[in-house]
């Protein structure tokens, strides 16, 4: 069983410790006294019985010499004076019982000691709460017999019982005195601890760090009190420093909060101005795009009519072609700007409808095949056989996506090949455009979808950098 001391106070632990030590010391002392007393009693018992046996042996010598059993018996009966003697047996030289005495009520078997008495030596031993002592009876330096005495240890047990009673009384009285002394002693020993505890409670309740603990001793408790006082002084200094820092922090936070509110107000005003300017820009671009597209479409129409006119002079057809291409390029820029304003204002819508997949892709392939032939490089395209016959979506926006990708490939390819692959996977179109142009640097890959982005290795700076930005937005919108 494990004794738990967590629930006891230090005062109780001190009392228990002292009482346990006292009890252990008393028990150990009495055990030692009992042990030494037992050995001393046995030695004295053996000496006393041996003296009585010597007297009986000398008194029985004549009876053994003359074989006078009645005289020997009378001599042995004198052992009655010792109440602890149980029996006395006199053996002759042949180890046979010659005479004996036994106390009334004592049953003995003298014959069973015959073999033991024939050893011819004086000895004694303790067995079954009795002392057995044998001595040799001699005459003219010759053994003529032996004497066996059995003595009870009852007197020792009676003395032991009295000592035990006395020990219990002394033990209880000593413990009581030790307890009373411990009560007075612990009050003196625990006084510095009580003072320290009182100071701690006062500091905890009132936050008063000016309290100091006085120690009137020069022991470990005094050292503890001194260290506690030092700690309190340091805490007080730290509290003052912390209080100053808190005041400074509060003032700084107040100033920063005021500055932040002012900055937020300025940012709010700046945002309102920026939003107003952005809205004005978007409205301007939207209106201007519509206003520019109308006359531009007229110019493109007239340029196309002049090219188809059979009587138009051949010398001017190249100039008309330049006008048409420049007009288409300008129209593309206007469309990009118009889409940008719709993206920024979140008004770009999709017009969904069903259209033919094959017809859509073939027209796109024919248009860019002719353009590649004019540019002097090869355009290849691969369409999967499992493409659906019809698609549901915004045909113009999808065409815009593919056109932007192919336009970029054509713009960066001077010679070689441009490849268009269209696959159908998981009910989605997968479009892959490859070219043999100059490529894109690694550090510019993450910025290719940013608006107005132009690459540093671009040898052809046509466009304003909105194609891929609009393409990504359209893909996400779909």
Coordinates of C-alpha atoms in Angstrom, one line a residue:
X1 CA 0.0 0.0 0.0
X2 CA 1.5 3.3 -1.1
X3 CA 1.1 6.2 1.4
X4 CA 0.1 9.4 -0.2
X5 CA 1.2 12.7 1.4
X6 CA -0.3 15.1 -1.1
X7 CA -3.4 15.7 1.1
X8 CA -1.4 16.6 4.2
X9 CA -0.2 20.1 5.2
X10 CA 3.4 20.7 5.8
X11 CA 2.6 21.1 9.5
X12 CA 1.0 17.6 9.6
X13 CA 3.9 16.1 7.6
X14 CA 6.4 17.6 10.1
X15 CA 4.5 16.1 13.0
X16 CA 4.1 12.7 11.3
X17 CA 7.8 12.6 10.4
X18 CA 9.0 13.4 14.0
X19 CA 6.5 10.9 15.5
X20 CA 7.6 8.1 13.0
X21 CA 11.2 8.7 13.8
X22 CA 10.6 8.6 17.5
X23 CA 8.5 5.4 17.2
X24 CA 11.2 3.8 15.1
X25 CA 13.9 4.7 17.6
X26 CA 11.9 3.5 20.6
X27 CA 11.1 0.2 18.9
X28 CA 14.7 -0.4 17.8
X29 CA 16.0 0.4 21.3
X30 CA 13.5 -1.9 23.0
X31 CA 14.2 -4.7 20.5
X32 CA 17.9 -4.4 21.3
X33 CA 17.2 -4.3 25.0
X34 CA 15.0 -7.4 24.7
X35 CA 17.6 -9.2 22.7
X36 CA 20.4 -8.5 25.1
X37 CA 18.2 -9.3 28.0
X38 CA 17.2 -12.6 26.6
X39 CA 20.9 -13.6 26.1
X40 CA 21.8 -12.4 29.6
X41 CA 18.9 -14.3 31.1
X42 CA 19.8 -17.5 29.4
X43 CA 23.4 -17.2 30.6
X44 CA 22.3 -16.5 34.2
X45 CA 19.8 -19.3 34.0
X46 CA 22.4 -21.8 32.8
X47 CA 24.8 -20.6 35.6
X48 CA 22.2 -20.9 38.3
X49 CA 21.0 -24.3 37.3
X50 CA 24.6 -25.4 36.8
X51 CA 25.4 -24.4 40.4
X52 CA 22.4 -26.3 41.7
X53 CA 23.3 -29.3 39.7
X54 CA 26.9 -29.3 41.0
X55 CA 25.6 -29.2 44.6
X56 CA 23.2 -32.1 43.8
X57 CA 26.0 -34.1 42.0
X58 CA 28.4 -33.8 44.9
X59 CA 25.7 -34.6 47.4
X60 CA 24.8 -37.8 45.4
X61 CA 28.4 -39.1 45.0
X62 CA 28.3 -41.2 48.2
X63 CA 24.9 -42.6 47.3
X64 CA 26.3 -43.7 43.9
X65 CA 29.4 -45.2 45.4
X66 CA 27.4 -47.3 47.9
X67 CA 24.4 -47.8 45.6
X68 CA 22.1 -46.2 48.1
X69 CA 19.1 -45.2 46.0
X70 CA 16.9 -43.9 48.9
X71 CA 19.7 -41.6 49.9
X72 CA 20.1 -40.4 46.3
X73 CA 16.4 -39.8 46.0
X74 CA 16.3 -37.8 49.2
X75 CA 19.2 -35.7 48.0
X76 CA 17.5 -35.0 44.6
X77 CA 14.3 -33.9 46.4
X78 CA 16.1 -31.0 47.8
X79 CA 15.7 -29.4 44.3
X80 CA 12.2 -28.6 45.3
X81 CA 13.4 -25.2 46.5
X82 CA 13.7 -24.1 42.9
X83 CA 10.2 -23.9 41.5
X84 CA 11.4 -23.9 37.9
X85 CA 13.0 -27.4 38.2
X86 CA 10.8 -29.9 36.5
X87 CA 12.8 -33.0 37.2
X88 CA 16.3 -34.2 38.2
X89 CA 17.6 -37.6 37.1
X90 CA 20.7 -39.4 38.4
X91 CA 22.3 -41.9 36.1
X92 CA 24.8 -44.6 37.2
X93 CA 28.0 -45.4 35.3
X94 CA 26.0 -47.7 32.9
X95 CA 23.8 -44.8 31.9
X96 CA 20.8 -46.3 33.7
X97 CA 18.4 -44.3 35.8
X98 CA 19.6 -44.6 39.4
X99 CA 17.4 -42.1 41.2
X100 CA 15.1 -39.3 40.1
X101 CA 12.9 -36.4 41.3
X102 CA 10.1 -34.8 39.4
X103 CA 7.7 -32.1 40.4
X104 CA 4.1 -33.1 40.9
X105 CA 2.2 -33.3 37.7
X106 CA 5.3 -33.5 35.5
X107 CA 5.5 -36.5 33.3
X108 CA 9.0 -37.5 32.3
X109 CA 10.7 -40.4 30.5
X110 CA 14.1 -40.7 32.0
X111 CA 15.0 -43.7 29.9
X112 CA 15.0 -41.6 26.6
X113 CA 17.9 -39.5 27.9
X114 CA 20.1 -42.5 28.6
X115 CA 21.9 -42.4 25.3
X116 CA 22.4 -38.6 25.6
X117 CA 23.9 -39.0 29.2
X118 CA 26.4 -41.7 28.0
X119 CA 28.4 -39.1 26.1
X120 CA 30.3 -38.4 29.3
X121 CA 30.5 -34.6 28.9
X122 CA 28.8 -31.7 30.7
X123 CA 26.5 -29.6 28.5
X124 CA 23.3 -27.7 28.3
X125 CA 20.8 -26.6 25.6
X126 CA 17.4 -24.9 25.4
X127 CA 14.5 -26.7 23.8
X128 CA 10.7 -26.3 23.9
X129 CA 10.8 -23.5 26.5
X130 CA 13.0 -25.6 28.8
X131 CA 16.7 -25.7 29.8
X132 CA 18.3 -29.1 29.8
X133 CA 21.6 -29.4 31.7
X134 CA 23.8 -32.4 32.2
X135 CA 26.9 -32.7 34.4
X136 CA 29.3 -35.6 35.1
X137 CA 29.5 -37.1 38.6
X138 CA 33.0 -38.4 39.3
X139 CA 34.9 -39.9 42.2
X140 CA 38.7 -40.1 42.4
X141 CA 38.8 -38.6 38.9
X142 CA 36.6 -41.4 37.5
X143 CA 33.1 -40.9 36.1
X144 CA 30.7 -42.9 38.3
X145 CA 27.5 -41.3 36.9
X146 CA 25.8 -38.3 35.5
X147 CA 23.1 -35.8 36.5
X148 CA 20.3 -34.4 34.2
X149 CA 18.3 -31.3 35.2
X150 CA 15.3 -29.9 33.3
X151 CA 14.4 -26.3 34.3
X152 CA 11.4 -24.3 33.0
X153 CA 11.8 -20.8 31.4
X154 CA 8.4 -19.7 32.8
X155 CA 10.1 -17.2 35.1
X156 CA 11.8 -15.6 32.1
X157 CA 8.4 -15.4 30.2
X158 CA 6.8 -13.8 33.2
X159 CA 9.6 -11.2 33.4
X160 CA 9.3 -10.7 29.6
X161 CA 5.6 -10.0 29.9
X162 CA 6.2 -7.5 32.6
X163 CA 8.9 -5.8 30.5
X164 CA 6.5 -5.7 27.6
X165 CA 3.8 -4.0 29.7
X166 CA 6.3 -1.5 30.9
X167 CA 7.6 -0.9 27.3
X168 CA 4.0 -0.2 26.1
X169 CA 3.4 2.3 28.9
X170 CA 6.8 3.9 28.3
X171 CA 6.3 3.9 24.6
X172 CA 2.9 5.7 24.8
X173 CA 4.1 8.2 27.4
X174 CA 7.2 8.9 25.3
X175 CA 5.1 9.4 22.1
X176 CA 2.8 11.7 24.0
X177 CA 5.7 13.8 25.2
X178 CA 7.2 13.8 21.7
X179 CA 3.9 14.9 20.3
X180 CA 3.5 17.8 22.7
X181 CA 7.1 18.8 22.1
X182 CA 6.6 18.6 18.4
X183 CA 3.6 20.9 18.6
X184 CA 5.7 23.6 20.3
X185 CA 8.7 22.9 18.0
X186 CA 6.7 23.1 14.7
X187 CA 5.1 26.4 15.8
X188 CA 8.6 27.8 16.1
X189 CA 10.0 26.2 12.9
X190 CA 7.0 27.1 10.8
X191 CA 6.9 30.8 11.9
X192 CA 9.2 32.0 9.0
X193 CA 7.1 30.0 6.5
X194 CA 3.9 31.5 7.9
X195 CA 5.3 35.0 7.5
X196 CA 6.4 34.2 4.0
X197 CA 2.9 32.8 3.1
X198 CA 1.3 35.9 4.7
X199 CA 3.4 38.2 2.5
X200 CA 2.6 36.2 -0.6
X201 CA -1.1 36.4 0.1
X202 CA -0.9 40.2 0.7
X203 CA 1.0 40.7 -2.5
X204 CA -1.5 38.6 -4.4
X205 CA -4.5 40.4 -3.1
X206 CA -3.3 44.0 -3.1
X207 CA -0.5 43.9 -5.7
X208 CA 1.7 45.6 -3.2
X209 CA 5.3 44.8 -4.0
X210 CA 6.8 46.9 -1.2
X211 CA 6.3 44.1 1.3
X212 CA 9.5 42.5 2.7
X213 CA 9.7 39.3 4.8
X214 CA 11.8 39.5 8.0
X215 CA 13.9 36.5 9.0
X216 CA 15.2 36.2 12.6
X217 CA 17.2 33.1 11.9
X218 CA 20.3 32.2 10.0
X219 CA 19.3 29.0 8.4
X220 CA 17.8 27.9 5.0
X221 CA 14.5 29.6 5.8
X222 CA 16.3 32.9 6.2
X223 CA 18.0 32.3 2.8
X224 CA 14.6 31.6 1.3
X225 CA 13.2 34.9 2.8
X226 CA 16.2 36.8 1.4
X227 CA 15.8 35.4 -2.1
X228 CA 12.0 36.1 -1.9
X229 CA 12.7 39.7 -1.0
X230 CA 15.2 40.0 -3.9
X231 CA 12.6 38.5 -6.2
X232 CA 9.9 41.0 -5.1
X233 CA 12.3 43.9 -5.7
X234 CA 13.0 42.7 -9.2
X235 CA 9.3 42.2 -9.9
X236 CA 8.6 45.7 -8.6
X237 CA 11.2 47.1 -11.0
X238 CA 9.9 45.0 -13.8
X239 CA 6.4 46.2 -13.1
X240 CA 7.5 49.8 -13.2
X241 CA 9.3 49.2 -16.5
X242 CA 6.3 47.4 -17.9
X243 CA 4.0 50.1 -16.8
X244 CA 6.1 52.7 -18.6
X245 CA 6.2 50.6 -21.7
X246 CA 2.4 50.1 -21.5
X247 CA 1.9 53.8 -21.3
X248 CA 4.3 54.4 -24.2
X249 CA 2.6 51.6 -26.1
X250 CA -0.9 53.1 -25.5
X251 CA 0.3 56.5 -26.7
X252 CA 2.0 54.9 -29.7
X253 CA -1.1 52.9 -30.5
X254 CA -3.3 55.9 -30.1
X255 CA -1.1 57.9 -32.5
X256 CA -0.8 55.1 -35.0
X257 CA -4.6 54.5 -34.8
X258 CA -5.2 58.2 -35.5
X259 CA -2.7 58.1 -38.4
X260 CA -4.3 54.9 -39.7
X261 CA -7.7 56.4 -39.6
X262 CA -6.4 59.5 -41.5
X263 CA -4.7 57.2 -44.0
X264 CA -7.8 55.1 -44.4
X265 CA -9.8 58.3 -45.0
X266 CA -7.3 59.4 -47.6
X267 CA -7.3 55.9 -49.2
X268 CA -11.1 55.9 -49.3
X269 CA -11.1 59.3 -51.0
X270 CA -8.4 58.1 -53.4
X271 CA -10.3 54.9 -54.1
X272 CA -13.4 56.9 -54.8
X273 CA -11.4 59.1 -57.2
X274 CA -9.8 56.1 -58.8
X275 CA -13.2 54.3 -59.1
X276 CA -14.7 57.4 -60.6
X277 CA -11.7 57.8 -63.0
X278 CA -11.8 54.1 -63.9
X279 CA -15.6 54.3 -64.6
X280 CA -15.0 57.3 -66.7
X281 CA -12.2 55.5 -68.5
X282 CA -14.4 52.4 -69.1
X283 CA -17.3 54.5 -70.3
X284 CA -15.0 56.4 -72.5
X285 CA -13.4 53.3 -74.0
X286 CA -16.8 51.7 -74.4
X287 CA -18.3 54.7 -76.2
X288 CA -15.2 55.3 -78.3
X289 CA -14.9 51.7 -79.2
X290 CA -18.4 51.7 -80.6
X291 CA -17.8 55.1 -82.3
X292 CA -14.6 53.9 -83.9
X293 CA -15.9 50.5 -85.0
X294 CA -18.7 52.1 -87.1
X295 CA -16.5 54.2 -89.5
X296 CA -13.7 51.5 -89.4
X297 CA -16.2 48.8 -90.6
X298 CA -17.1 51.2 -93.4
X299 CA -13.5 51.6 -94.4
X300 CA -12.9 47.9 -94.4
X301 CA -16.1 47.4 -96.5
X302 CA -15.0 49.8 -99.1
X303 CA -11.5 48.3 -99.2
X304 CA -12.9 44.9 -99.8
X305 CA -15.3 46.2 -102.5
X306 CA -12.4 47.9 -104.3
X307 CA -10.3 44.7 -104.2
X308 CA -13.2 42.8 -105.8
X309 CA -13.9 45.4 -108.5
X310 CA -12.5 44.0 -111.7
X311 CA -11.8 47.4 -113.3
X312 CA -9.7 48.6 -110.3
X313 CA -6.2 49.3 -111.4
X314 CA -3.7 46.6 -110.4
X315 CA -1.1 49.1 -109.3
X316 CA -3.4 50.2 -106.3
X317 CA -4.5 46.8 -105.2
X318 CA -1.4 46.4 -102.9
X319 CA -2.1 49.7 -101.2
X320 CA -5.8 48.7 -100.7
X321 CA -4.6 45.4 -99.2
X322 CA -2.4 47.3 -96.7
X323 CA -5.4 49.5 -95.8
X324 CA -7.5 46.4 -95.2
X325 CA -4.9 44.6 -93.0
X326 CA -4.3 47.8 -91.0
X327 CA -8.0 48.2 -90.5
X328 CA -8.4 44.6 -89.3
X329 CA -5.5 45.0 -86.9
X330 CA -7.1 48.3 -85.6
X331 CA -10.5 46.6 -85.3
X332 CA -8.8 43.8 -83.3
X333 CA -7.3 46.3 -80.9
X334 CA -10.6 48.0 -80.5
X335 CA -12.3 44.7 -79.7
X336 CA -9.7 43.9 -77.1
X337 CA -10.2 47.3 -75.4
X338 CA -13.9 46.8 -75.5
X339 CA -13.6 43.4 -73.9
X340 CA -11.3 44.8 -71.3
X341 CA -13.8 47.4 -70.2
X342 CA -16.5 44.6 -70.0
X343 CA -14.2 42.4 -68.0
X344 CA -13.4 45.2 -65.5
X345 CA -17.1 46.1 -65.2
X346 CA -18.1 42.4 -65.1
X347 CA -20.5 42.9 -68.0
X348 CA -18.9 40.4 -70.4
X349 CA -21.7 37.9 -71.3
X350 CA -21.8 34.6 -73.2
X351 CA -24.3 33.8 -76.0
X352 CA -24.7 30.1 -75.8
X353 CA -26.0 28.1 -78.8
X354 CA -25.4 24.9 -80.7
X355 CA -22.9 24.9 -83.6
X356 CA -21.1 22.4 -85.8
X357 CA -17.7 21.3 -84.6
X358 CA -16.3 20.2 -87.9
X359 CA -17.4 23.3 -89.8
X360 CA -16.1 25.6 -87.0
X361 CA -12.6 23.9 -86.9
X362 CA -12.3 23.6 -90.7
X363 CA -13.0 27.3 -91.3
X364 CA -10.5 28.2 -88.6
X365 CA -7.9 25.9 -90.2
X366 CA -8.5 27.2 -93.7
X367 CA -8.1 30.8 -92.5
X368 CA -4.8 30.2 -90.7
X369 CA -3.5 27.9 -93.5
X370 CA -3.8 30.8 -95.9
X371 CA -2.2 33.2 -93.4
X372 CA 0.7 30.8 -92.9
X373 CA 1.2 30.4 -96.6
X374 CA 1.4 34.2 -96.9
X375 CA 3.9 34.3 -94.0
X376 CA 6.1 31.6 -95.5
X377 CA 5.9 28.8 -92.9
X378 CA 3.8 25.7 -92.4
X379 CA 0.6 25.4 -90.5
X380 CA -0.5 21.9 -89.4
X381 CA -3.6 20.8 -87.5
X382 CA -4.8 17.5 -85.9
X383 CA -8.4 17.0 -84.9
X384 CA -9.4 13.8 -83.0
X385 CA -11.9 11.5 -84.8
X386 CA -14.0 11.2 -81.7
X387 CA -14.9 14.9 -81.6
X388 CA -18.6 15.5 -81.1
X389 CA -20.5 16.6 -84.2
X390 CA -21.9 19.7 -82.4
X391 CA -20.9 21.8 -79.4
X392 CA -23.0 23.9 -77.1
X393 CA -21.4 27.2 -76.3
X394 CA -20.5 30.7 -77.5
X395 CA -19.1 30.1 -80.9
X396 CA -17.6 33.6 -81.3
X397 CA -15.9 33.5 -77.9
X398 CA -14.5 30.1 -78.5
X399 CA -13.2 31.3 -81.9
X400 CA -11.7 34.3 -80.1
X401 CA -9.9 32.0 -77.7
X402 CA -8.4 29.8 -80.5
X403 CA -7.6 32.9 -82.6
X404 CA -5.7 34.6 -79.8
X405 CA -3.6 31.4 -79.2
X406 CA -2.8 31.0 -82.9
X407 CA -2.2 34.8 -83.4
X408 CA 0.5 34.6 -80.6
X409 CA 2.1 31.5 -82.2
X410 CA 2.1 33.2 -85.7
X411 CA 3.4 36.4 -84.3
X412 CA 6.4 34.7 -82.7
X413 CA 7.2 32.3 -85.5
X414 CA 9.3 33.5 -88.4
X415 CA 9.9 30.1 -90.0
X416 CA 9.2 26.5 -89.2
X417 CA 5.8 25.1 -88.2
X418 CA 2.8 26.0 -86.1
X419 CA 0.7 23.0 -84.9
X420 CA -2.9 23.0 -83.7
X421 CA -4.2 19.9 -81.8
X422 CA -7.9 19.6 -80.7
X423 CA -8.9 16.7 -78.5
X424 CA -12.1 15.7 -76.7
X425 CA -11.5 14.5 -73.1
X426 CA -14.0 14.1 -70.3
X427 CA -16.7 16.1 -72.2
X428 CA -14.2 19.0 -72.6
X429 CA -12.2 20.4 -75.6
X430 CA -8.4 20.2 -75.1
X431 CA -6.6 22.7 -77.4
X432 CA -2.8 22.5 -77.8
X433 CA -0.9 25.1 -79.8
X434 CA 2.8 24.5 -80.6
X435 CA 5.2 26.7 -82.5
X436 CA 8.9 26.7 -83.4
X437 CA 9.3 30.4 -82.5
X438 CA 11.7 32.0 -80.0
X439 CA 9.7 30.8 -77.0
X440 CA 9.2 32.4 -73.6
X441 CA 11.8 32.9 -70.9
X442 CA 11.3 31.0 -67.6
X443 CA 10.9 34.1 -65.4
X444 CA 8.2 35.5 -67.7
X445 CA 6.0 32.4 -67.7
X446 CA 4.1 33.4 -64.6
X447 CA 3.2 36.8 -66.1
X448 CA 1.9 35.7 -69.5
X449 CA -1.7 36.1 -68.5
X450 CA -1.2 39.6 -67.0
X451 CA -2.9 42.5 -69.0
X452 CA -0.6 44.7 -71.2
X453 CA 2.2 42.2 -70.9
X454 CA 5.0 42.3 -73.6
X455 CA 7.9 39.9 -73.6
X456 CA 11.5 41.1 -73.6
X457 CA 12.5 38.7 -76.4
X458 CA 9.6 39.7 -78.7
X459 CA 10.9 40.8 -82.1
X460 CA 7.4 41.8 -83.1
X461 CA 5.8 44.2 -80.7
X462 CA 2.4 44.3 -82.4
X463 CA -0.6 44.3 -80.0
X464 CA -1.1 45.7 -76.6
X465 CA -0.7 42.5 -74.5
X466 CA -4.4 41.8 -73.9
X467 CA -4.9 38.6 -75.9
X468 CA -3.9 35.9 -73.4
X469 CA -5.5 37.9 -70.5
X470 CA -8.8 37.9 -72.3
X471 CA -8.3 34.3 -73.3
X472 CA -7.9 33.2 -69.7
X473 CA -10.9 35.2 -68.6
X474 CA -13.1 33.6 -71.3
X475 CA -11.9 30.1 -70.4
X476 CA -12.6 30.7 -66.7
X477 CA -16.0 32.2 -67.6
X478 CA -17.0 29.1 -69.6

